[in-house]
Coordinates of C-alpha atoms and ligand atoms in Angstrom, one line a residue:
M1 CA -4.2 0.6 -17.5
S2 CA -3.9 -1.2 -13.7
S3 CA -1.4 -3.5 -14.5
L4 CA 2.2 -4.8 -15.4
V5 CA 2.3 -5.3 -19.2
I6 CA 5.1 -7.2 -20.8
K7 CA 5.0 -6.8 -24.4
D8 CA 7.3 -9.0 -27.3
L9 CA 10.3 -8.8 -24.5
H10 CA 13.3 -9.9 -25.7
V11 CA 16.3 -10.2 -23.2
S12 CA 20.0 -11.2 -23.9
I13 CA 22.8 -11.9 -21.0
G14 CA 26.0 -10.7 -23.3
D15 CA 25.5 -12.1 -27.1
K16 CA 23.1 -15.2 -25.9
E17 CA 19.1 -14.2 -26.3
I18 CA 17.5 -15.9 -23.2
I19 CA 14.0 -14.0 -23.5
R20 CA 12.6 -14.4 -26.9
G21 CA 9.4 -12.3 -27.7
L22 CA 7.6 -13.0 -24.1
S23 CA 4.2 -11.4 -23.7
L24 CA 2.4 -11.2 -20.3
E25 CA -0.3 -8.7 -19.0
I26 CA -0.7 -9.0 -15.0
P27 CA -3.8 -6.9 -14.2
K28 CA -3.9 -5.7 -10.7
G29 CA -6.1 -7.9 -8.2
E30 CA -4.6 -11.3 -9.9
V31 CA -1.8 -13.9 -9.5
H32 CA -0.5 -15.3 -12.6
A33 CA 1.9 -18.2 -12.0
V34 CA 4.8 -18.8 -14.5
M35 CA 5.9 -22.5 -15.0
G36 CA 9.0 -24.0 -16.8
P37 CA 11.6 -26.1 -16.5
N38 CA 15.2 -25.1 -15.5
G39 CA 17.0 -22.9 -17.9
S40 CA 14.0 -21.8 -19.3
G41 CA 14.3 -18.1 -18.2
K42 CA 12.4 -17.2 -15.6
S43 CA 14.6 -15.7 -13.4
T44 CA 16.4 -14.1 -16.1
L45 CA 12.6 -12.3 -16.8
S46 CA 12.2 -11.6 -13.3
K47 CA 15.6 -9.9 -13.1
A48 CA 15.4 -8.1 -16.4
I49 CA 12.0 -6.8 -15.1
G50 CA 13.6 -5.7 -12.2
G51 CA 16.6 -3.7 -13.9
H52 CA 19.4 -6.2 -13.1
P53 CA 22.3 -4.6 -15.3
D54 CA 23.5 -7.7 -16.8
Y55 CA 20.0 -8.6 -18.3
T56 CA 19.9 -6.4 -21.8
I57 CA 16.7 -5.6 -23.0
T58 CA 17.1 -5.8 -26.9
S59 CA 13.4 -4.9 -27.7
G60 CA 9.9 -4.8 -26.2
E61 CA 8.6 -2.7 -23.8
V62 CA 7.5 -3.4 -19.7
L63 CA 4.7 -1.2 -18.8
L64 CA 4.0 -0.4 -15.1
D65 CA 0.1 1.0 -14.9
G66 CA 0.7 2.4 -18.8
E67 CA 4.4 3.6 -17.7
N68 CA 7.4 2.3 -19.5
I69 CA 10.0 1.3 -17.0
I70 CA 12.6 -0.1 -19.3
G71 CA 15.8 2.2 -19.0
M72 CA 14.8 3.2 -15.2
E73 CA 17.3 2.6 -12.3
P74 CA 16.0 -0.5 -10.2
D75 CA 15.5 1.6 -7.4
V76 CA 13.3 4.0 -9.2
R77 CA 11.1 0.7 -10.5
A78 CA 10.8 -0.1 -6.9
R79 CA 9.9 3.7 -5.7
K80 CA 7.1 2.9 -8.3
G81 CA 5.4 -0.1 -7.2
L82 CA 7.5 -3.2 -8.4
F83 CA 9.0 -5.8 -5.8
L84 CA 11.0 -8.8 -6.8
A85 CA 11.7 -11.7 -4.7
F86 CA 14.8 -12.9 -5.8
Q87 CA 15.4 -16.9 -6.1
Y88 CA 18.9 -16.6 -4.3
P89 CA 18.4 -13.4 -2.0
M90 CA 21.4 -11.9 -0.9
E91 CA 23.0 -11.4 2.1
I92 CA 24.5 -8.0 3.2
P93 CA 26.8 -8.3 5.9
G94 CA 26.8 -5.1 8.3
V95 CA 23.7 -4.2 7.6
S96 CA 20.7 -4.7 10.2
N97 CA 17.5 -6.3 8.8
A98 CA 15.7 -3.3 10.6
N99 CA 17.9 -0.8 9.2
F100 CA 17.4 -2.3 5.7
L101 CA 13.7 -2.4 6.0
R102 CA 13.7 1.1 7.9
A103 CA 16.0 2.2 4.9
A104 CA 13.7 0.6 2.3
V105 CA 10.3 2.0 3.9
Q106 CA 11.8 5.5 4.3
A107 CA 12.7 5.4 0.4
R108 CA 9.5 4.7 0.0
L109 CA 7.9 8.0 1.5
P110 CA 7.6 11.3 -0.5
E111 CA 10.8 13.9 -0.4
G112 CA 10.7 15.5 3.1
E113 CA 8.3 12.9 4.9
E114 CA 9.9 11.3 8.2
L115 CA 9.4 7.8 9.0
E116 CA 8.1 7.5 12.6
A117 CA 10.2 5.3 14.4
T118 CA 7.8 3.7 16.9
E119 CA 5.3 3.1 14.4
F120 CA 7.5 1.4 11.5
Y121 CA 8.6 -0.9 15.0
A122 CA 4.9 -1.8 15.4
A123 CA 4.3 -2.4 11.9
M124 CA 7.3 -4.8 11.3
Y125 CA 6.5 -6.5 14.6
E126 CA 3.1 -7.2 13.7
K127 CA 4.2 -8.6 10.2
M128 CA 7.3 -10.8 11.6
D129 CA 4.7 -12.5 14.0
F130 CA 2.6 -13.3 11.1
L131 CA 5.6 -14.6 9.0
E132 CA 7.0 -16.6 12.5
I133 CA 10.2 -14.8 12.2
P134 CA 11.7 -14.6 15.8
R135 CA 12.3 -10.6 17.0
T136 CA 16.6 -11.6 16.8
F137 CA 16.5 -11.4 13.4
T138 CA 15.9 -7.5 13.5
S139 CA 19.6 -7.1 14.7
R140 CA 20.9 -9.8 12.5
S141 CA 22.7 -9.0 9.2
V142 CA 20.5 -9.3 6.2
N143 CA 19.9 -12.8 5.3
E144 CA 23.7 -13.4 6.7
G145 CA 23.8 -17.1 8.0
F146 CA 19.8 -17.6 7.5
S147 CA 18.6 -20.9 6.4
G148 CA 17.2 -21.2 2.9
G149 CA 13.8 -21.2 4.5
E150 CA 14.3 -17.8 6.6
K151 CA 15.6 -16.2 3.7
K152 CA 12.4 -16.9 1.7
R153 CA 10.5 -15.7 4.9
N154 CA 12.7 -12.4 4.7
E155 CA 11.9 -11.7 1.2
I156 CA 7.9 -12.0 2.0
L157 CA 8.6 -9.7 5.0
Q158 CA 10.2 -7.3 2.9
M159 CA 7.4 -7.1 0.5
A160 CA 4.9 -7.0 3.3
M161 CA 6.6 -3.7 4.7
L162 CA 7.1 -2.4 1.2
E163 CA 3.4 -3.0 -0.1
P164 CA 4.2 -2.9 -3.8
R165 CA 1.5 -2.7 -6.7
Y166 CA 3.4 -5.4 -8.3
A167 CA 5.3 -8.3 -7.1
I168 CA 7.3 -11.0 -8.9
L169 CA 8.3 -13.9 -6.7
D170 CA 11.2 -16.0 -8.3
E171 CA 10.7 -19.4 -6.8
T172 CA 9.7 -18.4 -3.3
D173 CA 9.1 -21.9 -2.8
S174 CA 12.5 -23.5 -3.3
G175 CA 14.8 -24.5 -0.4
L176 CA 11.3 -24.3 1.7
D177 CA 10.2 -27.7 3.8
I178 CA 6.2 -28.0 3.9
D179 CA 5.9 -25.6 7.3
A180 CA 7.8 -23.1 5.6
L181 CA 6.0 -23.3 2.3
K182 CA 2.7 -23.0 4.2
I183 CA 4.3 -19.9 6.5
V184 CA 5.2 -18.1 3.2
S185 CA 1.9 -18.7 0.9
N186 CA -0.2 -17.7 4.2
G187 CA 2.1 -14.3 4.1
V188 CA 1.7 -13.9 0.0
N189 CA -2.0 -14.9 0.4
A190 CA -2.7 -12.2 3.1
L191 CA -1.0 -9.8 0.8
R192 CA -3.2 -11.0 -2.4
G193 CA -6.0 -8.3 -2.9
P194 CA -7.2 -5.7 -5.3
N195 CA -4.3 -3.4 -4.8
L196 CA -1.4 -6.0 -5.6
G197 CA -0.6 -8.2 -9.2
V198 CA 1.6 -10.8 -8.6
L199 CA 4.0 -12.6 -10.9
L200 CA 4.8 -15.9 -9.3
I201 CA 7.6 -18.2 -10.5
T202 CA 8.2 -21.5 -9.6
H203 CA 9.4 -24.7 -11.2
Y204 CA 7.0 -27.1 -9.4
Q205 CA 3.0 -27.3 -9.2
R206 CA 3.0 -28.0 -5.1
L207 CA 3.5 -23.9 -4.2
L208 CA 0.4 -23.7 -6.3
D209 CA -1.7 -25.8 -3.7
Y210 CA -0.9 -23.3 -1.4
I211 CA -1.1 -20.1 -3.5
V212 CA -3.8 -20.4 -6.2
P213 CA -3.3 -18.4 -9.1
D214 CA -6.0 -16.8 -11.5
Y215 CA -3.9 -17.9 -14.4
V216 CA -0.8 -20.3 -15.0
H217 CA 1.4 -19.6 -18.0
V218 CA 3.9 -22.1 -19.3
M219 CA 7.5 -20.8 -20.2
V220 CA 9.5 -22.8 -22.1
A221 CA 13.0 -21.5 -23.7
G222 CA 12.2 -17.5 -23.0
R223 CA 8.7 -17.7 -24.6
I224 CA 5.4 -18.5 -23.1
V225 CA 4.1 -21.7 -24.7
Q226 CA 1.0 -21.9 -23.3
S227 CA -1.6 -20.1 -21.0
G228 CA -4.8 -21.6 -18.9
G229 CA -6.7 -21.6 -15.7
K230 CA -5.3 -23.4 -12.6
E231 CA -6.3 -26.6 -13.8
L232 CA -2.9 -26.4 -16.4
A233 CA -0.7 -26.4 -13.6
L234 CA -2.1 -30.0 -12.4
E235 CA -1.9 -31.0 -15.6
L236 CA 2.0 -30.1 -15.9
E237 CA 2.6 -32.0 -13.0
E238 CA 1.0 -35.1 -14.2
K239 CA 2.6 -34.9 -17.8
G240 CA 5.9 -33.2 -17.2
Y241 CA 6.9 -30.2 -19.7
D242 CA 8.0 -33.3 -22.0
F243 CA 4.2 -33.2 -23.4
I244 CA 4.6 -29.2 -24.2
R245 CA 8.0 -29.4 -25.7
E246 CA 6.0 -32.0 -28.1
G247 CA 3.1 -29.7 -28.6
I248 CA 5.9 -27.0 -29.8
E249 CA 7.6 -29.2 -31.9
E250 CA 4.7 -30.5 -33.7
S251 CA 3.4 -27.1 -34.5
A252 CA 6.9 -25.9 -35.0
S253 CA 7.0 -28.6 -37.9
A254 CA 3.3 -28.0 -39.1
V255 CA 4.6 -24.4 -40.1
L256 CA 7.7 -25.8 -41.7
Ligands
ADP1 P1 15.5 -20.5 -15.0 O1 15.2 -19.5 -13.7 O2 14.1 -20.7 -15.7 O3 15.8 -21.9 -14.6 P2 17.4 -18.8 -16.2 O4 16.5 -17.6 -16.3 O5 18.1 -18.6 -14.5 O6 16.6 -20.0 -16.0 O7 18.5 -19.4 -17.0 C1 18.4 -19.1 -18.6 C2 19.4 -19.6 -19.2 O8 20.1 -18.1 -19.1 C3 20.2 -20.1 -19.0 O9 20.6 -21.1 -20.1 C4 21.2 -19.4 -18.0 O10 22.7 -20.6 -18.0 C5 21.3 -18.2 -18.7 N1 21.6 -17.2 -17.7 C6 20.8 -17.2 -16.3 N2 22.0 -16.2 -16.1 C7 23.2 -15.8 -16.7 C8 24.2 -15.3 -16.4 N3 24.2 -14.4 -15.3 N4 25.1 -15.5 -17.2 C9 24.9 -16.1 -18.0 N5 24.2 -17.1 -18.5 C10 22.7 -16.8 -17.7
MG2 MG1 15.2 -19.4 -11.8

């Protein structure tokens, strides 16, 4: 039961079906990478699981530790332990990073429990130091004017503060130079453990040199077409996505 289960999921944007019968199971304690060409529906998958209103789940199930979360508001899903790091993190002008994080952490506490300010700041500074985020970030508006790498580091800071049970990281590597990639990967690796399941979405194999996944799944046109160990990512890097596509066409023509 301790897993994030996606069962035969179908997701549409408008009248266009993007996710076309996708199943995955991410047990707590494991890191599953989903790789796929641009446009295969990776971000659509993460936003649909998060509860984005533009993405309609037409059928299938998303079970968080056995509970179907489809239909729940995004903040309810978050309180149940789901965390999403976006491919393109939003800027929130007028809301300081510190206040944003404090409100987010407070919202996760049981009703009536007050977050102690000194404890909160101590925890935040500790995590910021680890992620090499300068202290000046706390008073700046969330992501406003941040570089691509700073935004990604900020997403991991949010994750570190919220301590989710399941985290979906959508192309956390995009826009990062190699130093920032190492810092972000170290952050994710430090959060790995028996109480966290990670769905790591990436287009490139490079990220998986730093965050070594337990399993790799290949997504093409809204479906998982192949699953394997971490060596599958290396094979993809070497051969490109075309060899998978050829495989699909062959199996499709074999059926016909
Ligand atoms: P990936 O993350 O794998 O690159 P996406 O999930 O972003 O893929 O996109 C999958 C498909 O859905 C693409 O054809 C894209 O154009 C379409 N799509 C994604 N988001 C939207 C949206 N908000 N409105 C319309 N089409 C979208
Ligand atoms: Mg994407």
